[in-house]
Short mmCIF file of C-alpha atoms and ligand atoms in Angstrom, two decimals:
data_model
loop_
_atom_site.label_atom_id
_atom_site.label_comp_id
_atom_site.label_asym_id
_atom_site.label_seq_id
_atom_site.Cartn_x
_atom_site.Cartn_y
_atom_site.Cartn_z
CA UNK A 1 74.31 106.60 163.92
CA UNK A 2 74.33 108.75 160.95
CA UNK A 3 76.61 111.30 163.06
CA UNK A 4 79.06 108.80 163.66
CA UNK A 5 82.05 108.72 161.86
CA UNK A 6 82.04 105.79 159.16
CA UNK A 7 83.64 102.91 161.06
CA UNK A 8 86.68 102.82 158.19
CA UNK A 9 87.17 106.14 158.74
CA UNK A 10 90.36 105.16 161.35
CA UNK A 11 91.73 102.69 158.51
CA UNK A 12 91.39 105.26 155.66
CA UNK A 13 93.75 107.99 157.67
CA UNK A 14 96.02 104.91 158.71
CA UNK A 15 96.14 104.47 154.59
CA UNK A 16 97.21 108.02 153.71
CA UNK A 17 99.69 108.08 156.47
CA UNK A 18 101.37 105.29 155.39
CA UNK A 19 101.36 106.96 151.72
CA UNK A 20 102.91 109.82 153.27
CA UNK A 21 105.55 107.49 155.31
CA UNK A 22 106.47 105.98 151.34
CA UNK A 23 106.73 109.17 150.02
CA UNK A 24 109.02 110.61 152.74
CA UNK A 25 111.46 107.87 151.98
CA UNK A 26 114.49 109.59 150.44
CA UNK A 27 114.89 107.60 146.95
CA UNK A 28 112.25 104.93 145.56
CA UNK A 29 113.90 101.61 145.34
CA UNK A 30 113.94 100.61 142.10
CA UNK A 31 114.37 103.41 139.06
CA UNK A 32 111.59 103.04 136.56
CA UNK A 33 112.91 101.70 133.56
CA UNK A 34 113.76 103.80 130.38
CA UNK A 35 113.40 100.35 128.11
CA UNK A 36 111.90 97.02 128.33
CA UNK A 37 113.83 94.07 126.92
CA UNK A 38 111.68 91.26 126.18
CA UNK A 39 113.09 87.86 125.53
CA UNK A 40 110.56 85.30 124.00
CA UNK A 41 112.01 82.09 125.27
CA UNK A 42 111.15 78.14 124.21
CA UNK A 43 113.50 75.86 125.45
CA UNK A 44 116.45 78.28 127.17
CA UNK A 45 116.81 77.53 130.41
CA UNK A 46 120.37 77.32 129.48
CA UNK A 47 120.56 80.75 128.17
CA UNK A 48 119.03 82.81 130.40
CA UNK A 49 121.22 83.09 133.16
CA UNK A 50 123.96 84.04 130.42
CA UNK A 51 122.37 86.39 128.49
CA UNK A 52 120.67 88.43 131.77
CA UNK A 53 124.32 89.01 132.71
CA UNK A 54 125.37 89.81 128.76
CA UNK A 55 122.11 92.02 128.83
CA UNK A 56 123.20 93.77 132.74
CA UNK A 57 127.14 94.78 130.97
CA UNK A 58 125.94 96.06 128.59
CA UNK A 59 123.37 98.42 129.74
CA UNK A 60 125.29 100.16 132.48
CA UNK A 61 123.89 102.95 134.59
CA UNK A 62 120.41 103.10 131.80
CA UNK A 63 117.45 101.62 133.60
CA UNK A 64 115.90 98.69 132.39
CA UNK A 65 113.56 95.87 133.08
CA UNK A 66 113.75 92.49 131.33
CA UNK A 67 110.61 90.51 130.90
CA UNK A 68 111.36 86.54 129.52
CA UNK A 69 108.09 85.40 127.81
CA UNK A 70 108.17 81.77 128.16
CA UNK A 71 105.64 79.31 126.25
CA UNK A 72 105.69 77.07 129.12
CA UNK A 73 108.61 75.29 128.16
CA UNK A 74 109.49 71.53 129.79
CA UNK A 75 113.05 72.90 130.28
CA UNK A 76 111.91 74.79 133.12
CA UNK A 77 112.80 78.14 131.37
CA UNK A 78 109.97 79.92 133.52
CA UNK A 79 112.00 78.40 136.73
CA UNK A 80 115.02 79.23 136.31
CA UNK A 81 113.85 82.85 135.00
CA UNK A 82 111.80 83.20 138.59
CA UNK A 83 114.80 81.95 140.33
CA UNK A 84 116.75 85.06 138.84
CA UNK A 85 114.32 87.49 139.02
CA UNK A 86 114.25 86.53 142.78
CA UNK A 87 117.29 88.04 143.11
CA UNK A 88 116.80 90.73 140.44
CA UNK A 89 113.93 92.87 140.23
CA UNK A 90 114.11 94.36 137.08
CA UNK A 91 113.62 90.67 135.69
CA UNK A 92 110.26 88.87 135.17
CA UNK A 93 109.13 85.73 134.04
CA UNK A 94 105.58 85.94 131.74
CA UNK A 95 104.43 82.41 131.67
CA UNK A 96 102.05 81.64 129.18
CA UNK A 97 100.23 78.38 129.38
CA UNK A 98 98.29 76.59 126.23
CA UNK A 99 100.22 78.85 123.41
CA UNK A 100 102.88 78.52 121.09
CA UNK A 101 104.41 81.31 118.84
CA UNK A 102 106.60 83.87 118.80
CA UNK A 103 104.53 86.68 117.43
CA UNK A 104 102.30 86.30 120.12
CA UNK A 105 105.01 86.08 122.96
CA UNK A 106 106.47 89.13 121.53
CA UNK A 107 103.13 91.24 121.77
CA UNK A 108 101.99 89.72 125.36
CA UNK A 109 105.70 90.73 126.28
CA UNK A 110 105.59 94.02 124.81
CA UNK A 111 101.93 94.61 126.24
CA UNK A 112 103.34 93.25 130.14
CA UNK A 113 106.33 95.70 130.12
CA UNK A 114 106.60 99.28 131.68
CA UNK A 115 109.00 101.79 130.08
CA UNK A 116 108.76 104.14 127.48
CA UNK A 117 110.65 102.29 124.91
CA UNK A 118 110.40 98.34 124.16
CA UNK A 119 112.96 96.17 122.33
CA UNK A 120 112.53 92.87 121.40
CA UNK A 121 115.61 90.63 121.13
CA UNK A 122 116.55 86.51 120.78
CA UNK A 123 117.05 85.05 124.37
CA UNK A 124 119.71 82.67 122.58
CA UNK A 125 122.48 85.09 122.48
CA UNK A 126 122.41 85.28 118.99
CA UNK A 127 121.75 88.81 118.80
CA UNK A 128 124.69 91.27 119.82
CA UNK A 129 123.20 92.93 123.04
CA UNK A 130 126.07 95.50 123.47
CA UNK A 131 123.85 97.39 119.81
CA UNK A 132 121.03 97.91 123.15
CA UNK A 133 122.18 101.42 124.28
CA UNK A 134 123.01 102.54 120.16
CA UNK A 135 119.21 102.04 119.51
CA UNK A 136 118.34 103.38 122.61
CA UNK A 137 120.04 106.56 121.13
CA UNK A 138 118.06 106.46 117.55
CA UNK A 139 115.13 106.19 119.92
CA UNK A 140 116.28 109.43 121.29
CA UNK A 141 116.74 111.36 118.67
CA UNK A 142 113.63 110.46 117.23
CA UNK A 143 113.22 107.36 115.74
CA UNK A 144 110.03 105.41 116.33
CA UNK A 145 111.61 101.85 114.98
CA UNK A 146 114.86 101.24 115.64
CA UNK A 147 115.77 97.79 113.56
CA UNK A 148 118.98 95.37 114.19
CA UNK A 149 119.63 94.37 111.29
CA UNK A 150 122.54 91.84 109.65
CA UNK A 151 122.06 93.20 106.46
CA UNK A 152 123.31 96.61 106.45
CA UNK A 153 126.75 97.77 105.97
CA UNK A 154 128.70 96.10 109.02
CA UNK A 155 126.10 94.03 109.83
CA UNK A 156 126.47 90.25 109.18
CA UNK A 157 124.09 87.41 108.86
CA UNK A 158 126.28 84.35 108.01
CA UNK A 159 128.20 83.07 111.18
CA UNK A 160 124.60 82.58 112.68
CA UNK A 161 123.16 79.88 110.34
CA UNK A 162 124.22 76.38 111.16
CA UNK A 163 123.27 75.18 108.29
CA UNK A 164 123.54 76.77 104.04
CA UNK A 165 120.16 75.79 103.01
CA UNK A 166 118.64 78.21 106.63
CA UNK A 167 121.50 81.38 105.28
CA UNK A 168 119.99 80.58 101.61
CA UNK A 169 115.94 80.08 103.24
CA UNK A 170 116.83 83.10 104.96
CA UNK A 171 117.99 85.04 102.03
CA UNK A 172 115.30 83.97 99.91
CA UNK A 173 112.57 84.52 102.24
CA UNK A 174 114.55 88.56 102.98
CA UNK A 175 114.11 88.98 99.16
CA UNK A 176 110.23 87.96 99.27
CA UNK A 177 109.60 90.12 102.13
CA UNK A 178 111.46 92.80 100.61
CA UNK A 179 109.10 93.09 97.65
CA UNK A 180 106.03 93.87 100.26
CA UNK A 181 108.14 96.25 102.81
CA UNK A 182 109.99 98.27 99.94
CA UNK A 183 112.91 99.90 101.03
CA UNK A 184 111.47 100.74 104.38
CA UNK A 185 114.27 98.22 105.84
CA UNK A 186 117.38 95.91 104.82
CA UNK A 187 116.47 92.71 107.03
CA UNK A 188 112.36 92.93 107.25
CA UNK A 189 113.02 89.21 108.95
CA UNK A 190 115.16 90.73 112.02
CA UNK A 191 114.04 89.21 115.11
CA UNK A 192 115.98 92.34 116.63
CA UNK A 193 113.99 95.70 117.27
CA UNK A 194 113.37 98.72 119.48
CA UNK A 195 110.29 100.51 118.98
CA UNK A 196 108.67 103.44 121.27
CA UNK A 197 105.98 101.52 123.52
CA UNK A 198 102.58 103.73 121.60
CA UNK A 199 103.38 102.20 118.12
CA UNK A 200 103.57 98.87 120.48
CA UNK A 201 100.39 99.96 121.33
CA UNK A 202 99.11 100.53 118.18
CA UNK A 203 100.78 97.44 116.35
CA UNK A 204 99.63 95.26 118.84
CA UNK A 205 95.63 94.67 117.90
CA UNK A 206 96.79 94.63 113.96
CA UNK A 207 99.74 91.84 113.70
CA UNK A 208 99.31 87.69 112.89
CA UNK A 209 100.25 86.09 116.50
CA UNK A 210 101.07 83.19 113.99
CA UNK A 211 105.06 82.48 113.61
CA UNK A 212 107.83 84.78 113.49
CA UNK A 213 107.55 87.57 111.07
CA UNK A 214 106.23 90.49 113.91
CA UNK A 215 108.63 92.79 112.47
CA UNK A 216 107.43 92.11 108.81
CA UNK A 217 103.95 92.72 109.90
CA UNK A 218 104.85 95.97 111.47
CA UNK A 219 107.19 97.60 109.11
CA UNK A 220 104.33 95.98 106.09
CA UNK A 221 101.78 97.90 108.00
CA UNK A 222 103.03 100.91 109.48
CA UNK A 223 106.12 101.53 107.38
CA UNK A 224 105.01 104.64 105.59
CA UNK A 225 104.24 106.59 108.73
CA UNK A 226 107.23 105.89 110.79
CA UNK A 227 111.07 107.00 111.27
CA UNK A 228 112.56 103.60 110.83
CA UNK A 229 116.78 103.93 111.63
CA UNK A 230 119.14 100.53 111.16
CA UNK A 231 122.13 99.95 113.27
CA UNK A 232 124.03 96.91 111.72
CA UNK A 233 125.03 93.39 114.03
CA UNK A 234 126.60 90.52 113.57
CA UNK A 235 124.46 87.60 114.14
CA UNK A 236 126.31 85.19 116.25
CA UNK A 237 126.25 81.36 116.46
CA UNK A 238 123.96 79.45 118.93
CA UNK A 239 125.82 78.12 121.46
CA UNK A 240 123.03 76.27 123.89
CA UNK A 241 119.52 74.85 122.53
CA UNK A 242 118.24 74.81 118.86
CA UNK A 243 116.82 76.47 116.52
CA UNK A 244 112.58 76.71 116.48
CA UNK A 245 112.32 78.18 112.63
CA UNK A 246 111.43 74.87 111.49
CA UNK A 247 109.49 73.89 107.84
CA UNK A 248 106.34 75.03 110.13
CA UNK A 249 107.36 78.53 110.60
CA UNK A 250 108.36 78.77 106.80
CA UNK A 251 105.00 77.77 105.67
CA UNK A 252 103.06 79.93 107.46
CA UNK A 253 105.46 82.99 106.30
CA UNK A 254 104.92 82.03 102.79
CA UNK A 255 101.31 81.84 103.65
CA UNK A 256 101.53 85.44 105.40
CA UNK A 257 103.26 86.71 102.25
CA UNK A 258 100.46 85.55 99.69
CA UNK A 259 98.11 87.12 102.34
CA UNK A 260 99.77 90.22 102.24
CA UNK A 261 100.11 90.15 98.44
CA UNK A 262 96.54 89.80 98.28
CA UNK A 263 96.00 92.99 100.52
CA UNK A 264 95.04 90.85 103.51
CA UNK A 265 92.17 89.80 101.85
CA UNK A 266 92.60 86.18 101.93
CA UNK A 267 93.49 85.67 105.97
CA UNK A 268 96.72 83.68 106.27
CA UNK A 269 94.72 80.45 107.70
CA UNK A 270 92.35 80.06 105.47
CA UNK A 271 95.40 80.11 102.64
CA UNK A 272 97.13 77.47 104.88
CA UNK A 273 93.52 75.74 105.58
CA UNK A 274 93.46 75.59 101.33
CA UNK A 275 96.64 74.30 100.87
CA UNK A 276 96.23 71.65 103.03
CA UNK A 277 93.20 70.89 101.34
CA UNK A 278 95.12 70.57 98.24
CA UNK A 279 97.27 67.72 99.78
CA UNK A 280 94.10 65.97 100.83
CA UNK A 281 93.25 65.29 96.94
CA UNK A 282 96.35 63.81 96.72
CA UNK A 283 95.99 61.45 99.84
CA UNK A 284 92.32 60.94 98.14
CA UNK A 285 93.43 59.70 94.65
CA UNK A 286 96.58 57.86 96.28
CA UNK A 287 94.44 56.09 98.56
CA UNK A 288 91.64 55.34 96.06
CA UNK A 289 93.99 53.83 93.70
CA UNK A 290 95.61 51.74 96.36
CA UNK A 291 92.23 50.52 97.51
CA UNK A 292 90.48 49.84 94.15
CA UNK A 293 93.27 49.61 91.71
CA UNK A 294 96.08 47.81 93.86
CA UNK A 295 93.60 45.58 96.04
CA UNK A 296 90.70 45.74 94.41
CA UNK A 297 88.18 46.93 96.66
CA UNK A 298 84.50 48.07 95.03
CA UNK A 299 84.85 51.57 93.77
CA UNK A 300 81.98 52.68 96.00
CA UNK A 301 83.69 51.33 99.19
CA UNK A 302 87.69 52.54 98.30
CA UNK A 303 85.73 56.23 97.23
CA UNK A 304 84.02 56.03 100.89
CA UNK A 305 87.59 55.13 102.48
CA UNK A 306 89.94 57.12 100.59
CA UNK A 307 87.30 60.42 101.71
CA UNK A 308 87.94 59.29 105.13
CA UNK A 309 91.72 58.49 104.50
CA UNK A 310 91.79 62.22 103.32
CA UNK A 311 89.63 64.02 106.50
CA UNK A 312 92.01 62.49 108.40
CA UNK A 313 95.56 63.91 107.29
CA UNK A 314 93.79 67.17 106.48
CA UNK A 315 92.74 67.33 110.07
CA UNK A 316 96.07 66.11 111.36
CA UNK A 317 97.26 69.18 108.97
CA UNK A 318 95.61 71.41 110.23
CA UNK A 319 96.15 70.38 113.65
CA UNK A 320 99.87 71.16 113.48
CA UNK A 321 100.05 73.63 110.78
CA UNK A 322 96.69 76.01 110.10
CA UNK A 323 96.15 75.68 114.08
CA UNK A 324 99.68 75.19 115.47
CA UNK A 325 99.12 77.63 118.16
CA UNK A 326 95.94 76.10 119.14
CA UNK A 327 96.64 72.56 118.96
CA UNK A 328 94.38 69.64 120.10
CA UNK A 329 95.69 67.02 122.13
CA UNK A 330 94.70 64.22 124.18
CA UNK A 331 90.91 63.99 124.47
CA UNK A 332 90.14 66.96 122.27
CA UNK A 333 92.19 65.46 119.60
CA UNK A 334 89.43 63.00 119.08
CA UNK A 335 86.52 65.19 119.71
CA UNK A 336 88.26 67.45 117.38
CA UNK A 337 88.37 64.69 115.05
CA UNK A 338 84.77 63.84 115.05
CA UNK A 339 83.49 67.32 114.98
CA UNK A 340 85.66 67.96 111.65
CA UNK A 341 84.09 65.22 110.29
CA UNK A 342 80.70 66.04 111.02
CA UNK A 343 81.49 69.50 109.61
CA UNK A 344 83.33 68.55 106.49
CA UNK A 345 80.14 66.02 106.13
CA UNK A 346 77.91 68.68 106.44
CA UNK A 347 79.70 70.64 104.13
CA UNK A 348 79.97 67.97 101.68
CA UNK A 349 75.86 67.61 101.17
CA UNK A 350 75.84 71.49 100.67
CA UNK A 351 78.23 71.28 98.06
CA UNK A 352 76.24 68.43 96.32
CA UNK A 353 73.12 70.41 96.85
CA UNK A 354 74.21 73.43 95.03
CA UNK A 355 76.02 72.43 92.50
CA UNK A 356 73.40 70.30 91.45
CA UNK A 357 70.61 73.08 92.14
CA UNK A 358 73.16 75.05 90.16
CA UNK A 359 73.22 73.02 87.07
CA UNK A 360 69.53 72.34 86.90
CA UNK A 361 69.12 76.41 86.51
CA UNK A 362 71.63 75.58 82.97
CA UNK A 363 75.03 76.48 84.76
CA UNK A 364 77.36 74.45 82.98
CA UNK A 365 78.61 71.38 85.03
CA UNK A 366 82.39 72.87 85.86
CA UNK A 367 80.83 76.40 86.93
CA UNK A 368 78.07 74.23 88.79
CA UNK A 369 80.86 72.09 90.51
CA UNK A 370 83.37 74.52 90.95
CA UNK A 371 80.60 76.78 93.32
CA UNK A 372 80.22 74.16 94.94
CA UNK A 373 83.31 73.12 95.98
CA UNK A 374 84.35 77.06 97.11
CA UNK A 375 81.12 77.22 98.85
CA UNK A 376 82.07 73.76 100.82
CA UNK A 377 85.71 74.86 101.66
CA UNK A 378 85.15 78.82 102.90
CA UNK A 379 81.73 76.60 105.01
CA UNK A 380 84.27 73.98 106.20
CA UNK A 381 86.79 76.54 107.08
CA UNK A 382 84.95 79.19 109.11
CA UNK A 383 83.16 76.43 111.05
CA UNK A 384 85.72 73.79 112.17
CA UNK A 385 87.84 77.17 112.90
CA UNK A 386 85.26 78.29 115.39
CA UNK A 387 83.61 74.45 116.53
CA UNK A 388 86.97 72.04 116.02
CA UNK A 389 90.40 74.19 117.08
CA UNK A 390 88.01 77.07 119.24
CA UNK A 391 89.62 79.79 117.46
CA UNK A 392 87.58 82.92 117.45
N1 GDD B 401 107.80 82.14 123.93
C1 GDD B 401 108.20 81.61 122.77
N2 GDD B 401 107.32 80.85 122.05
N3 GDD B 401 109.45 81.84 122.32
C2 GDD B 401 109.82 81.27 121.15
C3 GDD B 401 108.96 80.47 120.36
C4 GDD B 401 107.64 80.24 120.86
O1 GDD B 401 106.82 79.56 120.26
N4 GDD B 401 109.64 80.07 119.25
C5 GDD B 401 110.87 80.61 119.36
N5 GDD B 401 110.99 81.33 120.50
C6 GDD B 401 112.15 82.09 120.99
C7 GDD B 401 113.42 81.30 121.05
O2 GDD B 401 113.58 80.65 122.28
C8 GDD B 401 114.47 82.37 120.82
O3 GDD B 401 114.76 83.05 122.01
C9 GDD B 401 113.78 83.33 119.86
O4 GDD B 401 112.38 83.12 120.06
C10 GDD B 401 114.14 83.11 118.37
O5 GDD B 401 113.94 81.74 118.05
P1 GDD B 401 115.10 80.86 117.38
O6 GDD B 401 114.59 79.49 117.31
O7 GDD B 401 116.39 81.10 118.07
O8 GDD B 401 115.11 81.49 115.93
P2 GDD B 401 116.34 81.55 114.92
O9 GDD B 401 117.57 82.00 115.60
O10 GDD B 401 116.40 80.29 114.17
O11 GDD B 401 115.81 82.70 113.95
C11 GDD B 401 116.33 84.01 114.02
O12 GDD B 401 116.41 84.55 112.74
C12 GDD B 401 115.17 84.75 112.11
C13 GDD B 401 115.37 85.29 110.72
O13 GDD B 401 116.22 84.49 110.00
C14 GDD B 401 115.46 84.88 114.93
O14 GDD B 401 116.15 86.08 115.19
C15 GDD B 401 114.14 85.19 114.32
O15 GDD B 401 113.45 86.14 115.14
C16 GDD B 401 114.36 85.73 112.92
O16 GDD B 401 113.11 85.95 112.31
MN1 MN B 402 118.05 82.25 117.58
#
């Protein structure tokens, strides 16, 4: 037996000659692709036929693969994408089910695609896609970060804001950001940008999957060590679909940007996680006064309710802010529920316990209670993060 040949022996050689058959053939099929375009995509099943074609003109004879990340959009964005790439291989379709955010489509996208160089670009048409092969030539000649950007001579941001108060948001929020990323760039907010795939690589494990500001993070983070180059576009008008940069997306960037002032030492979540805190002792005192002073209900019993009132919307808060890319629905909106209660409950009696431990060894009563309020919220935090919304 152990003379015989191995009985796979006859499959192996079958194997290598078919290798040998591939390689004889004259060209391979498909050239590999010198960049990746990756188009995060919510709701544009309307676009992407359009801007695949847009994309195809203006590339010419460069190689290229696009790769549409799509958040599992009811439009049927992935469908139509698949539908395409059928017929096209250089386009794919990178579904991703139970996530929201654009950060995170852009890394998945970035991490999914092939070539040497990545770009990352609007799948709304808003950004000019004929700029592609003028970045591909800062790439080049030596550029690792290659930004689009509406702010820099010949470059213009205005026609693509529907509305004043998003062109004056915009501005605002440019002028913020430019504070952190110095002179690095004119338009840290670009949601246009070509960067060689290893400082992909490297960004990737480093940058908040939370909202839009991936090319804030990068430039914040990596600025100093790179050859960042500009080429100017005008940012066109939506034609199909709306806009996603909603109040949501603007609060967590302003929570990013006091995260970043601090040095990244307060993580942008638990800022958000504080701040909706903060509302809840309004709902608290609103509801209180409502329940004792408006109806009269005893003070123990309107205290006991308003404490409820005020888990409640700061759960609900959470839910579509702190957590937006991890919200709870259905079922595990009311397990959720109760296990954030339980927490916060928890949390609560350590609070009492310390501050009153605290002020029996002669703290005074607003050191006593302020310790143990901190100690209740950075408690409440970390655990409903981990046990209520999963997020590890
Ligand atoms: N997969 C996925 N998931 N894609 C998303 C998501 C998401 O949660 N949210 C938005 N997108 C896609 C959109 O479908 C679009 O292709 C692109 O990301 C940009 O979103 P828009 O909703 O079109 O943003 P905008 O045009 O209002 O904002 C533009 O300007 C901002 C700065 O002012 C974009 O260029 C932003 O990237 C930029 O930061
Ligand atoms: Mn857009």
């Amino acid at each position: 037996m152990s003379q015989d040949k191995p009985m796979n022996a006859p499959q192996f050689q079958s194997f290598f000659e078919g290798r040998q058959a591939l390689d004889a053939l004259p060209v391979s099929p498909v050239a590999a692709p010198e960049l990746s375009i990756i188009l995060p995509a919510y709701n544009e099943a309307g676009n992407i036929p359009l801007i695949v074609d847009k994309i195809a003109d203006a590339m010419g004879d460069i190689p290229y693969e696009v790769l549409v990340v799509d958040d599992d959009s009811p439009d049927g964005t992935a469908r139509v994408t698949r539908s395409i790439a059928r017929e096209k291989p250089n386009v794919r379709c990178v579904r991703r089910v139970g996530r929201r955010g654009l950060s995170g489509a852009c890394i998945e996208g970035m991490m999914a695609a092939n070539a040497p160089v990545v770009v990352v670009m609007d799948a709304d048409m808003q950004h000019d896609e004929t700029r592609l092969p003028v970045m591909l030539d800062e790439i080049r000649n030596g550029a690792d970060l290659v930004i689009g950007s509406r702010y820099v001579d010949g470059g213009n941001a205005s026609s693509g804001f529907q509305k004043k108060t998003r062109a004056k948001g915009s501005e605002l929020a440019t002028a913020l950001a430019n504070r952190i990323t110095g002179s690095y760039t004119t338009d840290p907010m670009s949601g246009f940008f070509m960067m060689r795939r290893e400082l992909a690589d490297r960004a990737a494990p480093e940058i908040s999957r939370d909202g839009f500001k991936i090319l804030f993070d990068i430039v914040s983070r990596f600025g100093s060590e790179l050859t960042i180059r500009e080429v100017p576009f005008q940012f066109r008008e939506r034609v199909e679909g709306e806009s996603k940069l909603g109040f949501l997306v603007t609060v967590q960037f302003l929570g990013l940007l006091v995260s970043r002032y601090t040095g990244g030492f307060l993580p942008v979540k638990f800022l958000l996680y504080g701040l909706v805190g903060f509302s809840g002792l309004f709902v608290h005192m609103a509801t209180l006064f409502l329940a004792n002073g408006v109806f009269g209900i005893a003070f123990s019993t309107a205290q006991l309710a308003a404490t409820f009132v005020a888990m409640t919307t700061n759960f609900a808060f959470n839910n579509e802010i702190t957590y937006a890319h991890r919200k709870l629905t259905g079922l595990r909106l009311i397990t959720g529920l109760a296990t954030f209660y339980l927490v916060c409950g928890i949390g609560a009696l350590a609070n009492v316990s310390i501050a009153v431990r605290m002020f029996e060894w002669d703290w005074s009563a607003s050191v006593a209670g302020l310790a143990g309020a901190l100690m209740s919220a950075v408690f409440n935090y970390a655990v409903t993060k981990l046990v209520t919304w999963r997020d590890i």
